Amino acid sequence: MKLLKIQDLRFNIQSLKSMAIRNLQVPKTDVNKFLNKLTNAYISEESTCFQEVLNFASVKNLLDERIQIVENMENLVTLMEEDEELKKLGKEETLVYENRLIQVDNELIDLIVDYLDGDQYSDIILEISAGVGGQESMLFVKDLFEMYLKHMSYLGYTSEIIQLDESSIGGIRNVSMMISGKDCYTKLIHEAGIHRVQRVPTTEKSGRVHTSVVSVVVLPQPNDIQITINPNDLKIDTMRATGAGGQHVNTTDSAVRITHLPSGVTTECQIYRSQIKNRKLAIIKLRTKLYDLQFNKEQKSIISMRKEQMGKRERNEKIRTYNFTQDRITDHRLSDGSLHNLKNFLLGGKALDELHQRLDELSKYKLLVELIAKV
Amino acid sequence: MLRHWLKYVSRHSSYLLTSTSIIKSSKICFFFQDIPFRIPLAFMRIYSNNNKKYEKENVTIINMIKYWHQIFEKEKIIEPKKSIEHIIAHVLGISRLTDLSNISTMKLNREQLQKLEGLCQCRLSRMPVQYIIGEWDFRHITLKLEPPIFIPRPETEIIVDISLKRIVSFKNDKCNILEIGCGSGAICLSLLHSHKNINITAIDANSHACELTMRNAQDLQLQDRLILFNAILKNDGLIEKKKNFFKDSINFYNDKFEIIVSNPPYIPTETVFKLQPEIKLYEDVKALDGGHDGLKLILSILKYASEALKIGGFLILEVDFNHPERIEFFIKQNYVNKLKLEYVHKDFANKDRFVEILKIG
């Protein structure tokens, strides 16, 4: 009872977490309900859906502090009831505790949301492939690809093309690149999904507007520990697999194809002139694909399920429309997601980065709301 | 005589051949079989047919790739698309093929076009792409390559992995390592590049190969840790120095090695002349021809290694896929107390390709 009393008091003083999220308000009572449940789970040491989060030392420390503060505040209230003189002093002290409590709560929420938002990766593989729309779609793959390349240099990330399949009229069927840079996963995950383009294709003579789609996939690159591959599970094919090989043959083909026998996943690499480099890259690609599979596997806790949903949703969602005739970009995830000046947007500079920031805020907000609703 | 023939076939490829190129007279009859004279003529025909279209504004990269791709395909050049892509990237000074797609509509200037034509003619004469562009990658290094020095094969990349593991297992950076037949320097330079503390002694019978290895070593700044000799391993298992490139001297009669590594010629003589024209016309036959069963050089190396290896040291060889069994048999017959075939490793294609032989006594 006392605990509740204190918290009621608190709301009047300052509003909570929601402030960090621009224009988006999370009901404070819900946030507190969530945090109380988390604290209780921590005290009771029962295994609950919070288990994953509670394994973090930083979360534990914050919860310890939170419990301590709440206890102190309870003691203060008792004291204040007993002695009128202490009331004045007590009020000041309560204020200090309250402020600290708000800080701790915000940090806790931040930590949990960041955790749910996915791990931090500084290496990813980004794949763009043409969908419905034939040649026109392939031409747009090329436009998007160039936009990302420019965006990478805008952000100071390094990118390396690891596969590129060109179409006959200068478009690209599919392209994948390896991107490295701080927080690059958090930023570029917002690009994953279906991109729709509406324009009069250069191939169209009668001037009709066509709609085509392009899909973008963002895969985080795991490290050796997250995915271990047994060399015996790999079947490695090269172009030299037939014939005598060795000194008997001279080709420039150094392509490598690797099949992971237990899962049947296959990757290929042929960009380097050295076969060993191609093999290394094919293994990186394989590891990324296996990790993606595992990432999407069903797991028990709510938190993991939440992650799984995220993974799936990003694949098939129509996330953005590029309308060339109206010079407009619409991001369907945002309520006011329309931007103008398409040409500038395709330069991959500030406009794209700002959009990513808005999307980041939105996704964190959604996560929090869903999390609270579940508990 | 040889030069005359070559000129007749292709003016352009002959100038890339060097004075040290070794093509036996017996090769020339095979020459006729695979490279008919009609090639340069046929090429001229195609060229003039397309001359009109060609002179127009269409000399963009993408068009030139299409144009030569068709010609190569018609003339049954292996890997027609990859060939022209590598050549055009070389002409433009680009190292990676994927970068070509970004500039596919860029036009070539007159000089570039001329160079491209010359090099494509070389390819029509079956010159290997690696010689045409003058370099190729081996593991993590790029090597200069020129005819007739043997072009390193991708399989050989694995022998470096095997050797590196072996070197690390000795836990001694001062260990003596010898490479027999360094060619362009692929194995020894890769080892030096991957392991920063070791020194290697390398020999090759061809002085041109030694020069090339030296140049590659200097480009990669590895020359300080490489001792290079122009020396011949004779049939009796002795190494005879012809010329050394450095002052520090090694006595091949007394010095012992922890590791001897080699990719010796192992193709049976008969087979050599059935190989693709890229190999038999342009590569040094001495770097391929392993005698009637392909084991001639391997046996000499075994003989040398049986004396020159320290006890516990290893001889690491790349061999033909049917050789390991025969090597094991031969060792049991002749060096039962001295050597032992310890490991056989497979290549990417799952063929027995590498042997590790331990010196036991």
XYZ file of C-alpha atoms in Angstrom:
736
model
C 0.000 0.000 0.000
C 2.727 2.365 0.949
C 4.612 1.664 -2.181
C 1.685 2.659 -4.309
C 1.232 5.826 -2.368
C 4.736 6.963 -3.050
C 4.437 6.324 -6.679
C 1.204 8.202 -6.983
C 3.008 11.109 -5.485
C 5.719 10.820 -8.041
C 3.569 11.271 -11.104
C 2.627 14.716 -10.021
C 6.211 15.773 -9.959
C 7.546 14.697 -13.269
C 6.398 12.661 -16.181
C 8.244 9.514 -17.021
C 10.060 7.808 -19.833
C 7.673 8.852 -22.588
C 9.452 12.185 -22.761
C 12.380 10.750 -24.584
C 10.069 9.710 -27.331
C 8.992 12.720 -29.275
C 5.232 13.205 -29.608
C 4.582 9.674 -28.465
C 3.194 9.148 -24.995
C 3.241 5.930 -23.031
C 0.798 5.903 -20.120
C 2.881 6.314 -16.963
C 0.769 4.017 -14.846
C 1.467 1.198 -17.288
C 5.177 1.807 -17.232
C 5.144 1.617 -13.471
C 3.105 -1.512 -13.435
C 5.664 -3.055 -15.701
C 8.597 -1.961 -13.596
C 6.979 -3.238 -10.416
C 6.440 -6.609 -11.952
C 10.031 -6.670 -13.056
C 11.186 -5.793 -9.560
C 8.995 -8.460 -8.019
C 10.322 -11.038 -10.439
C 13.811 -10.020 -9.468
C 13.143 -10.317 -5.742
C 11.246 -13.587 -5.897
C 13.914 -15.136 -8.141
C 11.263 -17.186 -9.875
C 11.935 -17.965 -13.461
C 9.706 -15.714 -15.526
C 9.669 -14.157 -18.938
C 12.011 -11.519 -17.570
C 14.800 -14.000 -17.055
C 16.743 -12.900 -20.112
C 16.801 -9.272 -19.117
C 17.590 -10.071 -15.511
C 20.799 -11.785 -16.528
C 22.379 -8.432 -17.259
C 24.605 -7.079 -14.516
C 23.626 -3.513 -15.308
C 19.923 -4.336 -14.994
C 20.575 -6.093 -11.692
C 22.481 -3.113 -10.334
C 19.728 -0.727 -11.304
C 17.067 -2.926 -9.756
C 19.092 -3.188 -6.540
C 19.268 0.566 -6.415
C 15.563 0.867 -7.163
C 14.654 -1.466 -4.313
C 16.925 0.455 -1.983
C 15.360 3.766 -2.907
C 11.827 2.489 -2.494
C 12.740 1.076 0.921
C 14.268 4.352 2.007
C 11.205 6.246 0.885
C 8.966 3.892 2.821
C 11.048 4.437 5.944
C 10.851 8.176 5.440
C 7.084 8.078 5.194
C 6.872 6.111 8.414
C 9.191 8.549 10.103
C 7.259 11.530 8.837
C 4.028 10.132 10.206
C 5.590 9.742 13.634
C 7.237 13.117 13.978
C 5.807 16.462 12.840
C 9.202 18.183 12.987
C 10.778 15.749 10.689
C 8.101 16.331 8.097
C 9.832 19.352 6.622
C 13.208 17.730 6.388
C 11.627 14.557 5.113
C 9.918 16.323 2.269
C 13.201 17.580 0.874
C 14.769 14.190 1.156
C 11.802 12.566 -0.514
C 12.289 14.903 -3.430
C 15.896 13.780 -3.843
C 14.855 10.139 -3.774
C 12.081 10.734 -6.243
C 14.404 12.327 -8.740
C 16.833 9.503 -8.418
C 14.039 6.975 -8.828
C 12.965 8.601 -12.066
C 16.529 8.437 -13.330
C 16.850 4.791 -12.426
C 13.524 3.944 -14.061
C 14.461 5.716 -17.248
C 17.776 3.932 -17.395
C 16.060 0.618 -16.820
C 13.543 1.222 -19.580
C 16.300 2.347 -21.910
C 18.312 -0.773 -21.234
C 15.396 -3.119 -21.734
C 14.184 -1.428 -24.896
C 17.681 -1.405 -26.323
C 17.983 -5.065 -25.522
C 14.689 -5.903 -27.187
C 15.493 -3.735 -30.123
C 18.079 -6.281 -31.071
C 21.736 -6.726 -30.422
C 24.195 -4.192 -31.631
C 26.070 -5.261 -34.719
C 28.769 -3.337 -36.464
C 28.848 -5.697 -39.427
C 25.891 -6.529 -41.614
C 25.069 -7.877 -45.019
C 22.558 -5.895 -47.033
C 20.853 -7.544 -49.984
C 18.725 -5.823 -52.581
C 16.789 -7.921 -55.074
C 14.348 -7.143 -57.827
C 10.764 -8.248 -57.355
C 7.615 -7.775 -59.414
C 8.203 -5.431 -62.332
C 10.893 -7.122 -64.408
C 13.517 -4.880 -65.961
C 12.063 -1.755 -64.410
C 12.394 -3.315 -60.980
C 16.027 -4.168 -61.748
C 16.690 -0.589 -62.774
C 15.287 0.564 -59.466
C 17.510 -1.929 -57.625
C 20.387 -0.071 -59.181
C 19.011 3.303 -58.041
C 18.541 2.056 -54.500
C 21.952 0.420 -54.519
C 23.570 3.709 -55.522
C 21.600 5.534 -52.847
C 22.906 3.153 -50.193
C 26.453 3.463 -51.439
C 26.202 7.236 -51.100
C 24.574 6.879 -47.701
C 27.421 4.637 -46.541
C 29.978 7.240 -47.431
C 27.767 9.913 -45.798
C 27.803 7.932 -42.542
C 31.457 6.979 -42.916
C 30.748 3.266 -43.084
C 32.796 0.934 -45.199
C 30.984 -1.169 -47.738
C 32.132 -3.936 -49.996
C 30.143 -5.500 -52.797
C 30.151 -9.239 -52.394
C 27.796 -10.222 -55.155
C 26.342 -8.430 -58.119
C 24.150 -9.867 -60.822
C 23.514 -7.462 -63.661
C 20.584 -7.520 -66.033
C 20.977 -7.055 -69.751
C 19.865 -3.425 -69.939
C 22.000 -2.125 -67.124
C 19.837 -2.875 -64.097
C 20.754 -5.207 -61.269
C 18.959 -8.453 -60.487
C 20.365 -8.714 -57.025
C 23.275 -7.298 -55.154
C 24.635 -7.924 -51.710
C 27.165 -5.910 -49.841
C 28.987 -6.167 -46.601
C 28.749 -3.043 -44.468
C 30.812 -2.239 -41.420
C 30.500 0.689 -39.058
C 29.326 1.570 -35.578
C 25.612 0.837 -35.041
C 25.124 0.131 -38.718
C 22.570 -2.579 -37.964
C 20.395 -0.280 -35.855
C 20.368 2.283 -38.622
C 19.954 0.134 -41.670
C 17.431 -2.323 -40.271
C 14.885 0.374 -41.061
C 15.589 -0.196 -44.737
C 14.593 -3.846 -44.586
C 11.317 -4.597 -46.327
C 9.572 -3.985 -49.597
C 10.265 -0.761 -51.454
C 7.719 0.235 -54.066
C 8.475 2.477 -57.003
C 5.964 4.305 -59.177
C 7.280 5.977 -62.298
C 7.346 5.940 -66.079
C 10.123 3.468 -66.852
C 12.733 4.376 -69.438
C 11.727 1.179 -71.195
C 8.091 2.314 -71.482
C 7.230 4.078 -74.725
C 3.587 5.030 -74.223
C 4.264 6.969 -71.027
C 2.267 4.847 -68.596
C 3.218 4.834 -64.946
C 4.370 1.433 -63.726
C 4.519 0.132 -60.195
C 7.314 -2.278 -59.311
C 8.755 -3.545 -56.097
C 12.218 -4.215 -54.756
C 13.041 -6.072 -51.578
C 15.792 -5.209 -49.160
C 17.077 -7.663 -46.575
C 19.410 -6.712 -43.739
C 21.248 -9.558 -42.025
C 23.414 -9.029 -38.969
C 26.803 -10.673 -39.135
C 27.375 -12.896 -36.118
C 30.789 -13.550 -34.643
C 32.500 -16.931 -34.387
C 31.017 -17.559 -30.960
C 27.399 -16.922 -31.902
C 27.575 -19.393 -34.761
C 30.108 -22.170 -34.781
C 30.424 -24.184 -37.931
C 31.844 -27.662 -37.967
C 34.159 -27.969 -40.993
C 32.928 -31.535 -41.496
C 29.415 -30.241 -42.164
C 30.576 -28.252 -45.174
C 30.604 -29.346 -48.775
C 32.793 -27.064 -50.807
C 32.397 -26.928 -54.567
C 34.659 -25.144 -56.984
C 34.599 -24.868 -60.723
C 37.621 -27.143 -60.709
C 35.756 -30.030 -59.142
C 35.746 -32.007 -62.370
C 38.867 -33.168 -64.178
C 42.368 -33.646 -62.896
C 42.752 -30.211 -61.289
C 46.029 -28.894 -59.941
C 48.685 -28.163 -62.529
C 46.484 -29.728 -65.224
C 44.100 -26.781 -65.410
C 44.433 -23.041 -65.720
C 41.313 -20.939 -65.356
C 40.556 -17.529 -63.957
C 37.509 -18.908 -62.211
C 37.984 -18.906 -58.489
C 34.304 -19.168 -57.530
C 33.485 -21.126 -54.401
C 30.146 -22.581 -53.398
C 29.627 -23.867 -49.886
C 26.772 -26.093 -48.782
C 26.048 -26.514 -45.097
C 24.859 -30.116 -45.087
C 22.760 -30.193 -41.875
C 20.684 -27.152 -42.885
C 21.014 -27.277 -46.663
C 21.956 -23.594 -46.781
C 24.164 -22.696 -49.737
C 26.311 -19.643 -50.309
C 28.535 -18.622 -53.157
C 31.351 -16.182 -53.690
C 33.301 -15.285 -56.789
C 34.421 -11.718 -56.424
C 38.049 -12.320 -55.560
C 40.754 -13.690 -57.820
C 42.033 -15.760 -54.915
C 40.053 -18.856 -54.055
C 40.932 -18.758 -50.392
C 39.525 -15.242 -50.086
C 36.353 -16.355 -51.856
C 36.040 -19.270 -49.489
C 36.476 -17.040 -46.463
C 33.764 -14.694 -47.654
C 31.428 -17.561 -48.528
C 31.822 -18.818 -44.955
C 31.001 -15.374 -43.579
C 27.877 -15.342 -45.740
C 26.988 -18.835 -44.581
C 27.419 -17.900 -40.959
C 25.180 -14.880 -41.480
C 22.467 -16.971 -43.095
C 22.614 -19.626 -40.385
C 22.414 -16.950 -37.746
C 19.391 -15.507 -39.471
C 17.718 -18.903 -39.396
C 18.454 -19.305 -35.742
C 17.323 -15.740 -35.091
C 13.953 -16.610 -36.502
C 13.580 -19.860 -34.596
C 10.851 -20.185 -32.029
C 11.885 -19.645 -28.468
C 10.020 -19.736 -25.215
C 10.073 -16.401 -23.474
C 7.944 -13.417 -24.429
C 11.034 -11.405 -25.045
C 12.409 -13.852 -27.537
C 9.052 -14.149 -29.234
C 8.934 -10.447 -29.579
C 12.285 -10.571 -31.304
C 11.073 -13.236 -33.608
C 8.056 -11.218 -34.657
C 10.286 -8.285 -35.416
C 12.424 -10.414 -37.615
C 9.485 -11.682 -39.597
C 7.636 -8.462 -39.902
C 10.525 -6.706 -41.500
C 10.671 -9.126 -44.391
C 7.324 -8.723 -46.038
C 6.148 -5.331 -44.972
C 5.732 -2.698 -47.645
C 7.746 -0.007 -46.022
C 8.167 2.797 -48.506
C 6.883 4.136 -51.809
C 8.922 6.236 -54.199
C 6.533 8.143 -56.441
C 8.526 9.834 -59.180
C 5.582 11.478 -60.948
C 4.579 13.282 -57.762
C 8.169 13.730 -56.561
C 7.248 12.158 -53.234
C 8.558 9.488 -50.863
C 6.132 7.960 -48.386
C 7.304 5.832 -45.516
C 4.297 3.745 -44.554
C 5.473 3.103 -41.033
C 5.200 6.732 -40.042
C 1.841 8.481 -39.708
C 3.209 11.587 -41.402
C 5.839 9.821 -43.443
C 5.668 11.802 -46.680
C 8.731 13.613 -47.913
C 9.318 15.612 -51.041
C 12.331 16.171 -53.265
C 12.923 12.588 -54.332
C 16.086 13.438 -56.225
C 17.705 14.774 -53.092
C 16.508 11.774 -51.094
C 18.161 9.382 -53.533
C 21.482 11.085 -52.850
C 21.426 9.168 -49.583
C 22.403 12.064 -47.360
C 20.790 13.862 -44.455
C 17.192 13.215 -45.547
C 17.617 9.455 -45.231
C 19.431 9.722 -41.927
C 16.678 11.896 -40.435
C 14.082 9.427 -41.569
C 16.034 6.662 -39.853
C 16.061 8.605 -36.598
C 12.314 9.030 -36.690
C 11.863 5.345 -37.433
C 14.175 4.429 -34.593
C 12.110 6.431 -32.124
C 8.941 4.905 -33.448
C 10.165 1.342 -33.182
C 11.366 1.863 -29.616
C 8.027 3.325 -28.668
C 6.128 0.467 -30.234
C 8.295 -2.004 -28.436
C 7.654 -0.437 -25.100
C 3.912 -0.316 -25.631
C 3.766 -3.915 -26.710
C 5.948 -5.053 -23.893
C 3.775 -3.319 -21.323
C 0.621 -4.668 -22.874
C 1.959 -8.219 -22.671
C 2.961 -8.136 -19.030
C 62.458 -20.721 -85.727
C 60.106 -20.658 -82.786
C 59.748 -16.934 -82.836
C 58.946 -17.077 -86.489
C 56.031 -19.392 -85.939
C 54.706 -17.425 -83.098
C 54.827 -14.222 -85.056
C 52.918 -15.874 -87.784
C 50.162 -16.901 -85.436
C 49.865 -13.727 -83.541
C 52.073 -10.754 -83.722
C 50.639 -9.452 -80.484
C 51.133 -12.379 -78.245
C 54.674 -13.027 -79.345
C 55.914 -9.754 -77.987
C 54.732 -10.795 -74.556
C 56.770 -13.964 -74.746
C 60.181 -13.571 -73.276
C 63.523 -14.756 -74.452
C 63.617 -17.396 -71.760
C 60.397 -18.990 -72.845
C 60.885 -22.655 -73.332
C 58.736 -24.375 -75.872
C 60.118 -27.593 -77.209
C 60.043 -28.293 -80.887
C 57.733 -31.203 -80.142
C 55.246 -28.681 -78.917
C 54.945 -27.017 -82.247
C 53.089 -29.878 -83.852
C 50.484 -29.599 -81.138
C 50.472 -25.955 -81.805
C 48.975 -26.557 -85.211
C 46.359 -28.826 -83.827
C 44.863 -26.406 -81.395
C 45.658 -22.995 -82.732
C 44.796 -23.061 -86.383
C 46.127 -20.244 -88.487
C 42.688 -19.056 -89.225
C 42.368 -17.384 -85.872
C 44.023 -14.079 -86.651
C 42.370 -14.078 -90.058
C 38.979 -14.908 -88.667
C 39.495 -12.232 -86.141
C 40.240 -9.679 -88.845
C 37.036 -10.638 -90.569
C 34.936 -10.107 -87.480
C 36.700 -6.923 -86.775
C 36.097 -5.452 -90.219
C 32.478 -6.627 -90.250
C 31.833 -4.683 -87.145
C 34.027 -1.799 -88.030
C 31.201 0.512 -88.892
C 29.260 -0.029 -85.719
C 32.460 0.083 -83.789
C 33.574 3.519 -84.948
C 30.372 5.089 -83.790
C 29.785 6.455 -80.345
C 29.325 2.954 -78.933
C 32.704 2.402 -77.326
C 31.307 2.263 -73.807
C 32.595 -0.373 -71.415
C 29.396 -2.388 -71.512
C 29.385 -2.465 -75.310
C 33.020 -3.421 -75.579
C 32.422 -6.281 -73.161
C 29.524 -7.513 -75.276
C 31.521 -7.132 -78.492
C 34.554 -9.103 -77.353
C 32.465 -11.600 -75.458
C 30.823 -12.571 -78.742
C 34.135 -12.889 -80.547
C 35.681 -14.962 -77.772
C 32.661 -17.197 -77.706
C 32.815 -17.698 -81.447
C 36.466 -18.655 -81.222
C 35.758 -21.031 -78.336
C 37.997 -19.250 -75.887
C 37.322 -20.648 -72.424
C 35.673 -18.259 -69.975
C 34.858 -15.695 -72.681
C 33.009 -13.235 -70.434
C 35.449 -13.346 -67.529
C 38.355 -12.955 -69.952
C 37.137 -9.725 -71.469
C 36.085 -8.366 -68.091
C 39.532 -8.956 -66.645
C 41.227 -7.470 -69.686
C 39.050 -4.371 -69.759
C 39.466 -3.858 -66.023
C 43.217 -4.089 -66.527
C 43.149 -1.547 -69.360
C 41.192 0.850 -67.140
C 43.407 0.186 -64.155
C 40.595 -1.255 -62.021
C 41.415 -4.135 -59.746
C 37.937 -5.487 -59.067
C 35.395 -6.636 -61.614
C 32.437 -5.517 -59.513
C 33.607 -1.929 -59.920
C 33.097 -2.205 -63.674
C 29.329 -2.174 -63.296
C 29.370 1.281 -61.708
C 31.043 2.818 -64.732
C 29.577 0.594 -67.417
C 28.510 3.511 -69.595
C 31.914 5.195 -69.504
C 33.632 5.459 -72.878
C 37.109 4.253 -73.648
C 39.544 6.641 -75.251
C 41.618 5.840 -78.284
C 44.670 4.695 -76.388
C 42.625 2.415 -74.189
C 40.880 0.969 -77.225
C 44.181 0.243 -78.892
C 45.568 -1.430 -75.799
C 42.356 -3.414 -75.412
C 42.571 -4.675 -78.971
C 46.163 -5.764 -78.606
C 45.424 -7.654 -75.408
C 42.272 -9.253 -76.797
C 44.309 -10.547 -79.705
C 46.605 -12.180 -77.194
C 43.604 -13.850 -75.640
C 42.474 -15.038 -79.086
C 45.854 -16.711 -79.331
C 45.000 -18.489 -76.081
C 47.388 -16.594 -73.910
C 46.259 -17.054 -70.269
C 44.490 -14.029 -68.821
C 46.987 -13.972 -65.965
C 49.860 -13.313 -68.399
C 47.871 -10.764 -70.381
C 47.114 -8.610 -67.397
C 50.516 -9.441 -65.921
C 49.365 -10.254 -62.409
C 47.113 -12.480 -60.341
C 46.109 -12.944 -56.747
C 47.398 -15.766 -54.647
C 45.890 -15.907 -51.179
C 46.281 -12.418 -49.783
C 49.023 -11.190 -52.063
C 49.122 -10.069 -55.679
C 51.923 -11.514 -57.783
C 53.401 -10.245 -60.999
C 53.268 -12.987 -63.608
C 54.942 -13.288 -66.938
C 55.367 -16.021 -69.495
C 56.640 -18.652 -69.253
C 56.789 -18.752 -65.448
C 54.211 -21.142 -64.029
C 50.908 -19.517 -63.022
C 50.058 -20.494 -59.446
C 46.914 -22.614 -59.201
C 44.239 -22.059 -56.574
C 44.854 -25.535 -55.087
C 48.325 -24.423 -54.123
C 46.802 -21.895 -51.734
C 46.058 -24.829 -49.450
C 49.685 -25.975 -49.253
C 50.437 -22.625 -47.621
C 47.826 -23.332 -44.937
C 49.342 -26.744 -44.303
C 52.858 -25.322 -44.124
C 51.785 -22.495 -41.825
C 50.237 -24.949 -39.385
C 53.411 -26.984 -39.457
C 55.622 -23.942 -38.884
C 53.509 -22.863 -35.914
C 53.702 -26.390 -34.469
C 57.504 -26.091 -34.278
C 57.132 -23.090 -31.981
C 60.456 -21.865 -33.314
C 60.591 -18.803 -35.519
C 64.206 -19.522 -36.315
C 63.410 -22.786 -38.068
C 64.981 -23.329 -41.467
C 62.546 -23.512 -44.353
C 63.383 -24.370 -47.940
C 61.206 -24.084 -51.003
C 62.223 -26.052 -54.070
C 61.013 -24.522 -57.332
C 59.596 -21.169 -56.301
C 58.388 -20.049 -59.771
C 56.760 -16.656 -59.292
C 57.267 -16.918 -55.532
C 53.679 -17.793 -54.636
C 54.352 -20.229 -51.800
C 57.404 -18.667 -50.179
C 56.090 -15.111 -50.394
C 52.671 -16.116 -49.024
C 54.371 -17.819 -46.116
C 56.543 -14.787 -45.436
C 53.486 -12.546 -45.740
C 51.396 -14.604 -43.325
C 54.128 -15.297 -40.767
C 56.094 -12.198 -39.887
C 59.055 -13.783 -38.102
C 60.277 -16.569 -40.345
C 63.007 -16.639 -42.981
C 62.849 -18.782 -46.086
C 65.392 -20.094 -48.540
C 64.045 -20.632 -52.050
C 65.571 -22.105 -55.161
C 64.514 -22.395 -58.773
C 66.249 -23.913 -61.769
C 65.073 -21.115 -64.022
C 66.941 -17.844 -63.533
C 63.988 -15.960 -64.977
C 61.762 -17.418 -62.262
C 64.259 -16.303 -59.633
C 64.232 -12.785 -61.028
C 60.440 -12.746 -60.985
C 60.306 -14.023 -57.405
C 62.799 -11.342 -56.434
C 60.723 -8.606 -58.046
C 57.564 -9.885 -56.375
C 59.399 -10.041 -53.039
C 60.520 -6.444 -53.451
C 57.002 -5.290 -54.364
C 55.685 -6.941 -51.230
C 58.677 -5.762 -49.184
C 59.532 -9.287 -48.144
C 62.998 -9.444 -49.712
C 64.799 -9.082 -46.366
C 63.605 -12.455 -45.156
C 64.074 -14.333 -48.408
C 67.260 -16.014 -49.529
C 67.065 -16.871 -53.179
C 69.252 -19.128 -55.281
C 69.287 -20.064 -58.879
C 70.005 -23.746 -58.326
C 69.200 -27.099 -59.798
C 68.065 -30.193 -57.951
C 69.741 -33.024 -59.796
C 68.500 -36.579 -60.159
C 70.978 -37.812 -57.583
C 69.295 -35.647 -54.989
C 71.967 -32.976 -54.811
C 71.422 -29.284 -55.243
C 73.854 -27.465 -57.471
C 74.006 -23.701 -57.201
C 74.222 -21.691 -60.364
C 74.033 -18.205 -59.032
C 72.866 -16.645 -55.814
C 71.200 -13.323 -55.494
C 72.599 -12.588 -52.062
C 75.830 -12.600 -50.188
C 74.706 -14.910 -47.391
C 75.485 -18.320 -48.463
C 73.857 -21.613 -47.743
C 75.632 -24.864 -48.114
C 73.153 -27.335 -49.486
C 75.410 -30.254 -48.575
C 75.563 -29.590 -44.857
C 72.667 -27.337 -43.872
C 69.599 -29.034 -42.466
C 66.006 -27.843 -42.692
C 62.946 -28.228 -40.476
C 60.591 -27.802 -43.414
C 60.985 -28.372 -47.115
C 58.003 -27.328 -49.212
C 57.552 -27.762 -52.926
C 55.028 -27.791 -55.746
C 57.155 -29.785 -58.176
C 56.176 -30.594 -61.760
C 53.983 -33.695 -61.467
C 52.183 -34.104 -64.786
C 53.207 -37.185 -66.796
C 55.010 -36.198 -69.994
C 52.333 -37.683 -72.241
C 49.599 -35.683 -70.568
C 51.490 -32.395 -70.755
C 50.860 -32.153 -74.469
C 47.181 -32.860 -74.073
C 46.637 -29.929 -71.744
C 44.678 -26.838 -72.735
C 46.558 -24.525 -75.126
C 46.775 -21.834 -72.455
C 49.095 -24.105 -70.514
C 51.083 -25.995 -73.089
C 51.777 -23.013 -75.317
C 52.632 -20.432 -72.754
C 53.775 -22.031 -69.533
C 57.246 -23.395 -68.975
C 56.945 -27.079 -69.711
C 59.748 -27.733 -67.212
C 57.490 -26.528 -64.440
C 54.825 -29.095 -65.423
C 56.548 -32.144 -66.860
C 57.210 -34.727 -64.172
C 58.633 -37.461 -66.389
C 56.796 -40.511 -67.672
C 54.843 -41.133 -64.447
C 54.987 -37.591 -63.095
C 57.189 -38.710 -60.198
C 60.635 -37.911 -61.546
C 61.154 -34.667 -59.656
C 59.274 -35.917 -56.619
C 61.714 -38.797 -56.237
C 64.689 -36.447 -56.470
C 63.131 -34.274 -53.798
C 62.564 -37.338 -51.584
C 66.196 -38.258 -51.962
C 67.375 -34.780 -51.098
C 64.933 -34.489 -48.198
C 65.966 -37.835 -46.725
C 69.353 -36.247 -46.051
C 68.602 -32.555 -45.687
C 65.688 -32.675 -43.245
C 66.305 -32.526 -39.528
C 64.806 -35.396 -37.573
C 61.187 -34.460 -36.837
C 61.174 -32.138 -39.844
C 58.601 -32.301 -42.603
C 58.602 -32.415 -46.367
C 55.360 -30.903 -47.700
C 54.519 -31.564 -51.347
C 51.733 -30.867 -53.792
C 51.298 -33.953 -55.986
C 48.912 -35.472 -58.484
C 45.905 -37.232 -56.999
C 47.218 -40.746 -57.742
C 50.686 -40.111 -56.341
C 50.290 -40.414 -52.541
C 49.958 -44.209 -52.629
C 52.944 -44.582 -54.881
C 55.009 -42.215 -52.774
C 54.160 -44.239 -49.669
C 55.184 -47.442 -51.430
C 58.410 -45.871 -52.666
C 59.302 -44.619 -49.200
C 58.728 -48.066 -47.712
C 60.987 -49.550 -50.350
C 63.837 -47.091 -50.118
C 63.738 -44.906 -47.032
C 61.996 -47.097 -44.482
C 64.239 -45.919 -41.646
C 64.445 -42.337 -42.749
C 61.080 -41.077 -43.938
C 57.431 -41.718 -43.244
C 54.349 -40.522 -45.085
C 52.523 -38.922 -42.187
C 49.515 -37.108 -43.659
C 47.628 -36.845 -46.954
C 45.431 -33.749 -47.405
C 42.668 -33.177 -49.928
C 42.114 -30.129 -52.129
C 38.815 -28.246 -52.714
C 37.742 -30.868 -55.218
C 38.237 -33.619 -52.653
C 41.266 -35.068 -54.417
C 44.341 -36.249 -52.549
C 46.626 -33.385 -53.375
C 49.114 -32.780 -50.591
C 51.439 -35.054 -48.658
C 53.366 -34.424 -45.478
C 56.393 -36.641 -45.051
C 58.119 -36.894 -41.675
C 61.832 -37.430 -41.253
C 62.201 -40.144 -38.637
C 65.833 -41.125 -38.710
